[in-house]
mmCIF file of C-alpha atoms in Angstrom:
data_model
loop_
_atom_site.group_PDB
_atom_site.id
_atom_site.type_symbol
_atom_site.label_atom_id
_atom_site.label_comp_id
_atom_site.label_asym_id
_atom_site.label_seq_id
_atom_site.Cartn_x
_atom_site.Cartn_y
_atom_site.Cartn_z
ATOM 1 C CA MET J 23 11.582 9.604 2.901
ATOM 2 C CA LYS J 24 15.096 9.911 2.508
ATOM 3 C CA THR J 25 17.396 7.666 0.393
ATOM 4 C CA VAL J 26 20.910 7.306 1.634
ATOM 5 C CA PHE J 27 23.099 6.226 -1.918
ATOM 6 C CA SER J 28 26.775 6.486 -2.897
ATOM 7 C CA PRO J 29 28.089 6.619 -6.256
ATOM 8 C CA LEU J 30 31.028 4.454 -5.107
ATOM 9 C CA HIS J 31 29.115 1.470 -5.381
ATOM 10 C CA ALA J 32 29.760 1.482 -9.264
ATOM 11 C CA GLY J 33 33.489 0.391 -8.335
ATOM 12 C CA HIS J 34 31.944 -3.392 -8.139
ATOM 13 C CA ARG J 35 31.264 -3.527 -11.977
ATOM 14 C CA ASP J 36 32.204 -6.444 -14.106
ATOM 15 C CA GLN J 37 32.845 -8.996 -12.087
ATOM 16 C CA MET J 38 32.551 -12.607 -12.869
ATOM 17 C CA GLU J 39 30.986 -15.673 -10.248
ATOM 18 C CA LEU J 40 30.641 -18.958 -10.296
ATOM 19 C CA VAL J 41 27.014 -20.211 -10.946
ATOM 20 C CA ALA J 42 25.485 -23.575 -12.244
ATOM 21 C CA GLY J 43 29.011 -24.866 -13.389
ATOM 22 C CA ALA J 44 29.700 -21.786 -15.751
ATOM 23 C CA ILE J 45 31.745 -18.676 -14.952
ATOM 24 C CA VAL J 46 29.546 -15.690 -15.954
ATOM 25 C CA PRO J 47 29.159 -12.027 -15.587
ATOM 26 C CA GLY J 48 27.927 -11.261 -12.453
ATOM 27 C CA PHE J 49 23.865 -10.685 -12.210
ATOM 28 C CA GLU J 50 24.232 -8.205 -9.409
ATOM 29 C CA LYS J 51 25.716 -4.967 -11.357
ATOM 30 C CA PRO J 52 25.568 -1.401 -10.944
ATOM 31 C CA SER J 53 22.659 -0.695 -13.503
ATOM 32 C CA ARG J 54 20.786 -2.023 -10.565
ATOM 33 C CA ALA J 55 21.176 0.707 -8.022
ATOM 34 C CA GLU J 56 21.235 3.595 -10.588
ATOM 35 C CA ILE J 57 17.615 2.323 -11.692
ATOM 36 C CA ILE J 58 16.189 2.316 -8.437
ATOM 37 C CA ARG J 59 18.138 5.852 -7.700
ATOM 38 C CA LYS J 60 16.342 7.424 -11.038
ATOM 39 C CA ARG J 61 12.970 5.976 -9.801
ATOM 40 C CA VAL J 62 13.430 7.536 -6.037
ATOM 41 C CA GLU J 63 13.791 11.182 -7.759
ATOM 42 C CA SER J 64 11.090 10.203 -10.906
ATOM 43 C CA GLU J 65 8.789 9.271 -8.160
ATOM 44 C CA LYS J 66 9.494 12.115 -6.014
ATOM 45 C CA LEU J 67 10.199 10.131 -2.659
ATOM 46 C CA GLY J 68 12.567 12.493 -1.092
ATOM 47 C CA SER J 69 15.854 13.667 -0.538
ATOM 48 C CA ILE J 70 18.659 11.607 -1.906
ATOM 49 C CA VAL J 71 21.822 12.048 0.502
ATOM 50 C CA ALA J 72 25.526 10.820 0.848
ATOM 51 C CA PRO J 73 26.161 8.724 3.500
ATOM 52 C CA GLN J 74 28.660 9.711 6.538
ATOM 53 C CA VAL J 75 31.887 7.959 6.362
ATOM 54 C CA HIS J 76 31.876 5.286 9.343
ATOM 55 C CA ASP J 77 34.810 3.355 10.714
ATOM 56 C CA LEU J 78 34.321 -0.739 10.786
ATOM 57 C CA ALA J 79 33.614 -0.854 14.787
ATOM 58 C CA ALA J 80 29.843 -1.608 13.935
ATOM 59 C CA ALA J 81 30.695 -4.125 11.343
ATOM 60 C CA LYS J 82 32.775 -5.672 13.961
ATOM 61 C CA ARG J 83 29.686 -5.883 16.488
ATOM 62 C CA VAL J 84 28.173 -8.736 14.171
ATOM 63 C CA HIS J 85 30.834 -9.695 11.879
ATOM 64 C CA THR J 86 34.337 -11.569 13.297
ATOM 65 C CA ALA J 87 36.965 -8.604 13.502
ATOM 66 C CA ASP J 88 39.470 -11.235 11.044
ATOM 67 C CA TYR J 89 36.662 -11.337 8.807
ATOM 68 C CA ILE J 90 36.105 -7.627 8.691
ATOM 69 C CA ASP J 91 39.783 -7.146 8.685
ATOM 70 C CA PHE J 92 40.080 -9.305 5.472
ATOM 71 C CA LEU J 93 37.781 -7.498 3.157
ATOM 72 C CA PRO J 94 39.771 -4.788 2.404
ATOM 73 C CA THR J 95 42.689 -6.876 1.705
ATOM 74 C CA VAL J 96 41.482 -9.250 -0.828
ATOM 75 C CA TRP J 97 42.053 -7.292 -3.969
ATOM 76 C CA PRO J 98 45.664 -6.520 -2.713
ATOM 77 C CA GLN J 99 46.384 -10.052 -2.236
ATOM 78 C CA TRP J 100 45.178 -11.245 -5.278
ATOM 79 C CA GLN J 101 47.342 -8.877 -7.325
ATOM 80 C CA ALA J 102 50.367 -9.335 -5.572
ATOM 81 C CA ALA J 103 49.698 -13.043 -6.540
ATOM 82 C CA GLY J 104 49.949 -12.169 -10.333
ATOM 83 C CA LYS J 105 46.452 -12.872 -10.653
ATOM 84 C CA SER J 106 43.922 -11.025 -12.685
ATOM 85 C CA GLY J 107 40.077 -10.956 -13.457
ATOM 86 C CA SER J 108 37.934 -11.498 -10.813
ATOM 87 C CA ALA J 109 39.037 -12.713 -7.232
ATOM 88 C CA ILE J 110 36.622 -16.132 -7.124
ATOM 89 C CA PRO J 111 37.002 -18.900 -4.605
ATOM 90 C CA PHE J 112 36.991 -22.347 -5.917
ATOM 91 C CA ALA J 113 37.805 -24.573 -3.021
ATOM 92 C CA TRP J 114 35.746 -24.639 0.560
ATOM 93 C CA PRO J 115 36.168 -26.244 4.135
ATOM 94 C CA THR J 116 33.126 -28.896 3.734
ATOM 95 C CA ARG J 117 32.248 -31.528 5.829
ATOM 96 C CA GLY J 118 35.266 -33.755 6.645
ATOM 97 C CA LEU J 119 38.111 -30.622 5.841
ATOM 98 C CA ARG J 120 39.150 -28.553 8.427
ATOM 99 C CA GLY J 121 38.064 -25.280 8.734
ATOM 100 C CA ASP J 122 39.392 -24.115 12.448
ATOM 101 C CA VAL J 123 42.989 -23.643 10.629
ATOM 102 C CA ARG J 124 43.154 -20.058 8.643
ATOM 103 C CA PRO J 125 45.325 -20.450 5.617
ATOM 104 C CA LYS J 126 47.728 -18.039 4.100
ATOM 105 C CA GLY J 127 47.115 -17.654 0.555
ATOM 106 C CA ILE J 128 44.760 -15.839 -1.049
ATOM 107 C CA GLU J 129 43.169 -18.518 -3.114
ATOM 108 C CA ALA J 130 42.257 -20.673 0.134
ATOM 109 C CA LEU J 131 41.441 -17.018 2.083
ATOM 110 C CA LEU J 132 39.150 -16.635 -0.383
ATOM 111 C CA GLY J 133 37.437 -20.042 0.430
ATOM 112 C CA TYR J 134 37.841 -20.050 3.998
ATOM 113 C CA TYR J 135 35.976 -16.799 4.369
ATOM 114 C CA SER J 136 32.758 -17.712 2.033
ATOM 115 C CA PHE J 137 30.310 -20.257 1.238
ATOM 116 C CA ASP J 138 29.908 -19.830 -2.622
ATOM 117 C CA GLY J 139 31.370 -18.267 -5.757
ATOM 118 C CA GLY J 140 29.152 -15.594 -5.954
ATOM 119 C CA ALA J 141 30.767 -12.630 -4.024
ATOM 120 C CA THR J 142 33.429 -11.831 -5.986
ATOM 121 C CA PHE J 143 36.291 -9.290 -6.302
ATOM 122 C CA VAL J 144 37.665 -6.722 -8.511
ATOM 123 C CA GLU J 145 39.455 -3.487 -8.021
ATOM 124 C CA GLY J 146 36.624 -1.448 -6.658
ATOM 125 C CA THR J 147 34.827 -3.921 -4.924
ATOM 126 C CA TRP J 148 36.124 -2.905 -1.170
ATOM 127 C CA GLU J 149 35.133 0.570 -1.740
ATOM 128 C CA ALA J 150 31.716 -0.253 -2.651
ATOM 129 C CA ILE J 151 30.956 -2.375 -0.134
ATOM 130 C CA LYS J 152 32.664 -0.035 2.449
ATOM 131 C CA SER J 153 30.109 2.647 0.970
ATOM 132 C CA SER J 154 27.034 0.283 1.445
ATOM 133 C CA TYR J 155 27.778 -0.004 4.851
ATOM 134 C CA ASP J 156 28.317 3.818 5.557
ATOM 135 C CA VAL J 157 25.011 4.172 3.715
ATOM 136 C CA ALA J 158 23.186 1.721 5.943
ATOM 137 C CA LEU J 159 24.364 2.936 9.100
ATOM 138 C CA THR J 160 23.666 6.831 7.951
ATOM 139 C CA ALA J 161 19.990 5.740 6.711
ATOM 140 C CA ALA J 162 19.619 4.131 10.378
ATOM 141 C CA GLN J 163 20.818 7.385 11.840
ATOM 142 C CA PHE J 164 18.047 9.217 10.418
ATOM 143 C CA VAL J 165 15.508 6.643 11.624
ATOM 144 C CA LYS J 166 16.996 6.886 15.034
ATOM 145 C CA ALA J 167 16.702 10.761 15.068
ATOM 146 C CA GLY J 168 13.141 10.370 14.404
ATOM 147 C CA GLU J 169 12.444 10.015 11.249
ATOM 148 C CA ARG J 170 9.595 7.677 10.337
ATOM 149 C CA ALA J 171 11.467 5.329 7.553
ATOM 150 C CA ALA J 172 14.387 5.843 5.781
ATOM 151 C CA PHE J 173 15.483 4.276 2.499
ATOM 152 C CA ALA J 174 19.492 2.376 2.622
ATOM 153 C CA LEU J 175 19.928 2.104 -1.071
ATOM 154 C CA CYS J 176 22.718 -0.502 -0.382
ATOM 155 C CA ARG J 177 24.743 -2.182 -3.011
ATOM 156 C CA PRO J 178 26.346 -4.185 -2.805
ATOM 157 C CA PRO J 179 23.614 -6.263 -0.455
ATOM 158 C CA GLY J 180 24.204 -7.981 2.746
ATOM 159 C CA HIS J 181 21.851 -10.223 3.937
ATOM 160 C CA HIS J 182 23.623 -13.991 2.946
ATOM 161 C CA ALA J 183 26.694 -12.450 4.691
ATOM 162 C CA GLY J 184 27.456 -14.416 7.829
ATOM 163 C CA ALA J 185 29.683 -13.577 11.221
ATOM 164 C CA ALA J 186 32.534 -14.870 9.319
ATOM 165 C CA PHE J 187 31.986 -15.382 5.410
ATOM 166 C CA MET J 188 30.401 -13.822 2.031
ATOM 167 C CA GLY J 189 27.882 -15.234 -0.478
ATOM 168 C CA GLY J 190 25.690 -14.541 -2.542
ATOM 169 C CA TYR J 191 26.891 -11.215 -3.590
ATOM 170 C CA CYS J 192 27.036 -10.269 0.103
ATOM 171 C CA PHE J 193 29.967 -9.178 1.929
ATOM 172 C CA ILE J 194 29.042 -6.803 4.639
ATOM 173 C CA ASN J 195 25.175 -7.640 6.045
ATOM 174 C CA ASN J 196 24.207 -4.316 6.196
ATOM 175 C CA ALA J 197 20.614 -5.048 7.975
ATOM 176 C CA ALA J 198 22.088 -6.876 10.539
ATOM 177 C CA VAL J 199 24.604 -4.120 11.301
ATOM 178 C CA ALA J 200 21.658 -1.834 11.319
ATOM 179 C CA ALA J 201 19.912 -4.010 13.668
ATOM 180 C CA GLN J 202 22.160 -4.321 16.207
ATOM 181 C CA TRP J 203 23.319 -0.587 15.812
ATOM 182 C CA PHE J 204 19.779 0.278 17.103
ATOM 183 C CA ARG J 205 20.325 -2.018 19.803
ATOM 184 C CA ASP J 206 23.565 -0.228 20.743
ATOM 185 C CA GLN J 207 21.531 2.843 20.465
ATOM 186 C CA GLY J 208 19.055 1.643 22.947
ATOM 187 C CA ALA J 209 16.489 -0.031 21.409
ATOM 188 C CA LYS J 210 15.491 -3.101 23.618
ATOM 189 C CA ARG J 211 14.021 -5.263 20.597
ATOM 190 C CA VAL J 212 14.707 -4.811 17.096
ATOM 191 C CA ALA J 213 12.854 -7.027 14.213
ATOM 192 C CA VAL J 214 14.524 -7.812 10.928
ATOM 193 C CA LEU J 215 11.986 -8.475 8.632
ATOM 194 C CA ASP J 216 13.339 -10.308 5.202
ATOM 195 C CA VAL J 217 11.091 -9.990 2.120
ATOM 196 C CA ASP J 218 14.043 -11.318 -0.257
ATOM 197 C CA TYR J 219 13.396 -13.894 -2.365
ATOM 198 C CA HIS J 220 16.449 -15.926 -1.080
ATOM 199 C CA HIS J 221 16.925 -16.586 2.562
ATOM 200 C CA GLY J 222 18.546 -14.358 4.548
ATOM 201 C CA ASN J 223 20.999 -16.788 5.609
ATOM 202 C CA GLY J 224 23.529 -14.391 7.064
ATOM 203 C CA THR J 225 21.155 -12.485 9.271
ATOM 204 C CA GLN J 226 19.404 -15.923 10.564
ATOM 205 C CA GLU J 227 23.127 -17.112 11.295
ATOM 206 C CA ILE J 228 24.280 -14.101 13.172
ATOM 207 C CA PHE J 229 20.732 -13.766 15.486
ATOM 208 C CA TYR J 230 19.946 -17.052 15.957
ATOM 209 C CA SER J 231 20.818 -17.617 19.553
ATOM 210 C CA ARG J 232 19.397 -14.248 20.720
ATOM 211 C CA ALA J 233 16.150 -13.080 22.063
ATOM 212 C CA ASP J 234 16.759 -9.130 21.559
ATOM 213 C CA ILE J 235 16.348 -9.522 17.633
ATOM 214 C CA GLN J 236 13.790 -10.968 16.053
ATOM 215 C CA VAL J 237 14.495 -12.908 12.395
ATOM 216 C CA ILE J 238 11.647 -13.355 10.062
ATOM 217 C CA ASN J 239 12.341 -14.490 6.301
ATOM 218 C CA LEU J 240 9.958 -14.985 3.663
ATOM 219 C CA HIS J 241 11.484 -17.051 1.038
ATOM 220 C CA GLY J 242 11.934 -20.012 -1.487
ATOM 221 C CA ASP J 243 11.859 -23.243 0.027
ATOM 222 C CA PRO J 244 15.419 -24.249 0.115
ATOM 223 C CA MET J 245 14.744 -27.994 -0.547
ATOM 224 C CA THR J 246 14.987 -26.258 -4.265
ATOM 225 C CA GLU J 247 16.147 -22.829 -4.195
ATOM 226 C CA TYR J 248 19.386 -21.110 -3.196
ATOM 227 C CA PRO J 249 20.932 -21.136 -0.772
ATOM 228 C CA PHE J 250 19.566 -24.527 -0.406
ATOM 229 C CA PHE J 251 21.329 -25.224 3.427
ATOM 230 C CA LEU J 252 18.827 -23.035 5.835
ATOM 231 C CA GLY J 253 15.683 -21.776 5.960
ATOM 232 C CA HIS J 254 13.845 -24.825 6.893
ATOM 233 C CA ALA J 255 10.314 -23.614 8.921
ATOM 234 C CA ASP J 256 11.713 -26.197 11.775
ATOM 235 C CA GLU J 257 14.621 -23.505 12.754
ATOM 236 C CA ARG J 258 13.243 -21.371 14.851
ATOM 237 C CA GLY J 259 16.482 -20.413 16.996
ATOM 238 C CA ALA J 260 18.747 -21.826 19.525
ATOM 239 C CA GLY J 261 18.771 -21.458 23.489
ATOM 240 C CA GLU J 262 17.687 -18.125 24.271
ATOM 241 C CA GLY J 263 17.148 -17.409 20.495
ATOM 242 C CA GLU J 264 14.415 -20.126 20.723
ATOM 243 C CA GLY J 265 11.492 -19.033 18.877
ATOM 244 C CA PHE J 266 12.758 -15.671 17.721
ATOM 245 C CA ASN J 267 14.057 -17.237 14.115
ATOM 246 C CA LEU J 268 10.850 -17.669 11.977
ATOM 247 C CA ASN J 269 10.930 -19.072 8.529
ATOM 248 C CA TYR J 270 8.232 -18.917 5.615
ATOM 249 C CA PRO J 271 9.626 -21.522 2.880
ATOM 250 C CA MET J 272 7.534 -21.611 -0.337
ATOM 251 C CA PRO J 273 7.279 -23.388 -3.366
ATOM 252 C CA PHE J 274 8.226 -22.730 -7.098
ATOM 253 C CA GLY J 275 5.663 -20.522 -8.160
ATOM 254 C CA THR J 276 4.265 -19.258 -5.518
ATOM 255 C CA SER J 277 1.774 -16.276 -6.598
ATOM 256 C CA TRP J 278 0.652 -13.284 -4.282
ATOM 257 C CA GLU J 279 -2.042 -14.508 -3.149
ATOM 258 C CA LYS J 280 -0.090 -17.339 -0.783
ATOM 259 C CA TRP J 281 3.307 -14.957 -0.258
ATOM 260 C CA ASN J 282 0.912 -12.346 0.973
ATOM 261 C CA GLU J 283 -0.668 -14.962 3.918
ATOM 262 C CA ALA J 284 2.691 -15.519 4.767
ATOM 263 C CA LEU J 285 3.238 -11.525 4.826
ATOM 264 C CA GLU J 286 0.028 -11.315 6.972
ATOM 265 C CA ASP J 287 1.071 -13.875 9.334
ATOM 266 C CA ALA J 288 4.830 -12.482 10.023
ATOM 267 C CA CYS J 289 3.584 -8.851 10.591
ATOM 268 C CA GLN J 290 0.965 -10.410 13.307
ATOM 269 C CA LYS J 291 3.940 -12.459 14.866
ATOM 270 C CA LEU J 292 6.172 -9.126 14.353
ATOM 271 C CA THR J 293 3.234 -7.057 16.088
ATOM 272 C CA ALA J 294 3.464 -9.771 18.955
ATOM 273 C CA TYR J 295 6.921 -9.379 19.150
ATOM 274 C CA ALA J 296 6.403 -5.611 19.981
ATOM 275 C CA PRO J 297 9.962 -4.461 18.788
ATOM 276 C CA ASP J 298 10.986 -0.375 19.038
ATOM 277 C CA VAL J 299 11.963 -0.432 14.994
ATOM 278 C CA VAL J 300 12.032 -2.563 12.003
ATOM 279 C CA VAL J 301 14.849 -3.358 9.975
ATOM 280 C CA VAL J 302 13.517 -4.536 6.498
ATOM 281 C CA SER J 303 15.517 -6.660 4.059
ATOM 282 C CA LEU J 304 13.838 -4.933 0.558
ATOM 283 C CA GLY J 305 14.400 -7.733 -2.069
ATOM 284 C CA VAL J 306 12.258 -7.551 -5.216
ATOM 285 C CA ASP J 307 13.490 -10.467 -6.856
ATOM 286 C CA THR J 308 10.053 -12.181 -5.994
ATOM 287 C CA PHE J 309 9.228 -10.704 -9.360
ATOM 288 C CA GLU J 310 7.422 -12.800 -11.778
ATOM 289 C CA LYS J 311 10.317 -12.006 -14.471
ATOM 290 C CA ASP J 312 13.355 -12.238 -12.191
ATOM 291 C CA PRO J 313 15.779 -13.955 -13.973
ATOM 292 C CA ILE J 314 17.281 -15.839 -11.207
ATOM 293 C CA SER J 315 13.994 -16.209 -9.037
ATOM 294 C CA GLN J 316 10.783 -18.210 -9.221
ATOM 295 C CA PHE J 317 7.837 -16.161 -7.346
ATOM 296 C CA LYS J 318 5.307 -14.460 -9.522
ATOM 297 C CA LEU J 319 4.489 -11.001 -7.852
ATOM 298 C CA THR J 320 3.530 -8.315 -10.007
ATOM 299 C CA SER J 321 4.761 -4.738 -9.807
ATOM 300 C CA ALA J 322 1.013 -3.863 -8.598
ATOM 301 C CA ASP J 323 1.981 -6.166 -5.519
ATOM 302 C CA TYR J 324 5.150 -4.354 -4.350
ATOM 303 C CA PRO J 325 3.030 -1.207 -2.894
ATOM 304 C CA LYS J 326 0.832 -3.286 -0.821
ATOM 305 C CA ILE J 327 3.497 -4.667 0.742
ATOM 306 C CA GLY J 328 4.758 -1.365 1.949
ATOM 307 C CA ALA J 329 1.227 -0.501 2.814
ATOM 308 C CA ARG J 330 0.994 -3.505 4.964
ATOM 309 C CA ILE J 331 5.037 -2.715 6.555
ATOM 310 C CA ALA J 332 3.448 0.867 7.586
ATOM 311 C CA LYS J 333 0.357 -0.672 9.353
ATOM 312 C CA LEU J 334 2.691 -1.977 11.815
ATOM 313 C CA GLY J 335 3.314 1.567 13.094
ATOM 314 C CA LEU J 336 6.585 1.368 13.750
ATOM 315 C CA PRO J 337 9.662 3.315 13.148
ATOM 316 C CA THR J 338 11.080 1.460 9.752
ATOM 317 C CA LEU J 339 14.481 1.413 7.832
ATOM 318 C CA PHE J 340 14.285 -0.449 4.482
ATOM 319 C CA VAL J 341 17.909 -1.901 3.057
ATOM 320 C CA MET J 342 18.150 -3.029 -0.188
ATOM 321 C CA GLU J 343 18.760 -6.149 -1.256
ATOM 322 C CA GLY J 344 18.238 -8.623 -4.207
ATOM 323 C CA GLY J 345 15.930 -8.091 -7.284
ATOM 324 C CA TYR J 346 17.534 -8.704 -10.807
ATOM 325 C CA ALA J 347 14.773 -8.107 -13.410
ATOM 326 C CA VAL J 348 16.705 -4.889 -14.068
ATOM 327 C CA ASP J 349 13.902 -2.990 -16.205
ATOM 328 C CA GLU J 350 11.385 -3.325 -13.257
ATOM 329 C CA ILE J 351 13.576 -2.945 -10.040
ATOM 330 C CA GLY J 352 13.299 0.666 -9.838
ATOM 331 C CA ILE J 353 9.268 0.463 -10.203
ATOM 332 C CA ASN J 354 9.012 -2.478 -7.723
ATOM 333 C CA ALA J 355 11.873 -1.204 -4.967
ATOM 334 C CA VAL J 356 10.397 2.096 -4.706
ATOM 335 C CA GLY J 357 6.838 0.948 -4.896
ATOM 336 C CA VAL J 358 7.160 -0.644 -1.888
ATOM 337 C CA LEU J 359 8.109 2.744 -0.717
ATOM 338 C CA THR J 360 5.514 4.517 -2.154
ATOM 339 C CA GLY J 361 3.178 2.121 -0.535
ATOM 340 C CA PHE J 362 4.343 2.572 2.777
ATOM 341 C CA GLU J 363 4.190 6.384 2.348
ATOM 342 C CA GLY J 364 0.271 5.670 1.253
ATOM 343 C CA ARG J 365 0.724 6.995 -2.231
#
């Protein structure tokens, strides 16, 4: 299995984030990707290749043009306003405020284009975002060309980014971009299987009214778990998309046995949908030692996930999302991939 990786991800480093009432160092750090890359090498998963550079047309197929155009301007605008440190939003157009008028100043624009204080910018953030997008599209091209599977070692992740907003460490929704790209390249149906601990709210929002892209999420119950405001079981799509959005919210402390029951049901429904290709949003923050998540999967469970996905018998693109137990992230993420390959 080829892995696509870019060292430019490391430009997004030492950023601060707003969480639980405090400004703290970002949990989403460069070592995450580097440890996974080293594990890919040590497990001899396959070649590691650099991404091809793409324009932003594919991003604008799932995100609004104004949002994508805004992202490269954040740091220059932040500096031009005489500010230093991490560019962090702090005000949002919530209920009772107007979200239909685009403001002018960078402080307001950060809130206008986000839903939390987790997707923050430093000097190298845009280059990292763009490289992550290039990684996803390059890996998708390998699958389109006939590879059984490919691994997009994306950083920053993407599944919390919606059509016109960032959040949860995510800026461009790499999995959604890839799913739409497969459709544009001729796939009649695409399934997105999100196994991250946190609900892929951005992917759901982007495809909620569509029948050609099935979105399946296994995640922490939003009644108690981030992102809180999407991911309930009764969210099944709208209009033409009704029935093609499937959520499996699970409670604090869920172990492998219950999580695997949800995976099995999800895989059966995915098989019934009969897509041409599967995009897996690969988060391993379901791990028992993850510092910001509450499931109890062990390292021994991740190869089982890969093996079950392999049983689908479909071309598969793995797109890296979350996982913050850094010491074990390589073991767990690559465990899914080696499990997929049957070793």
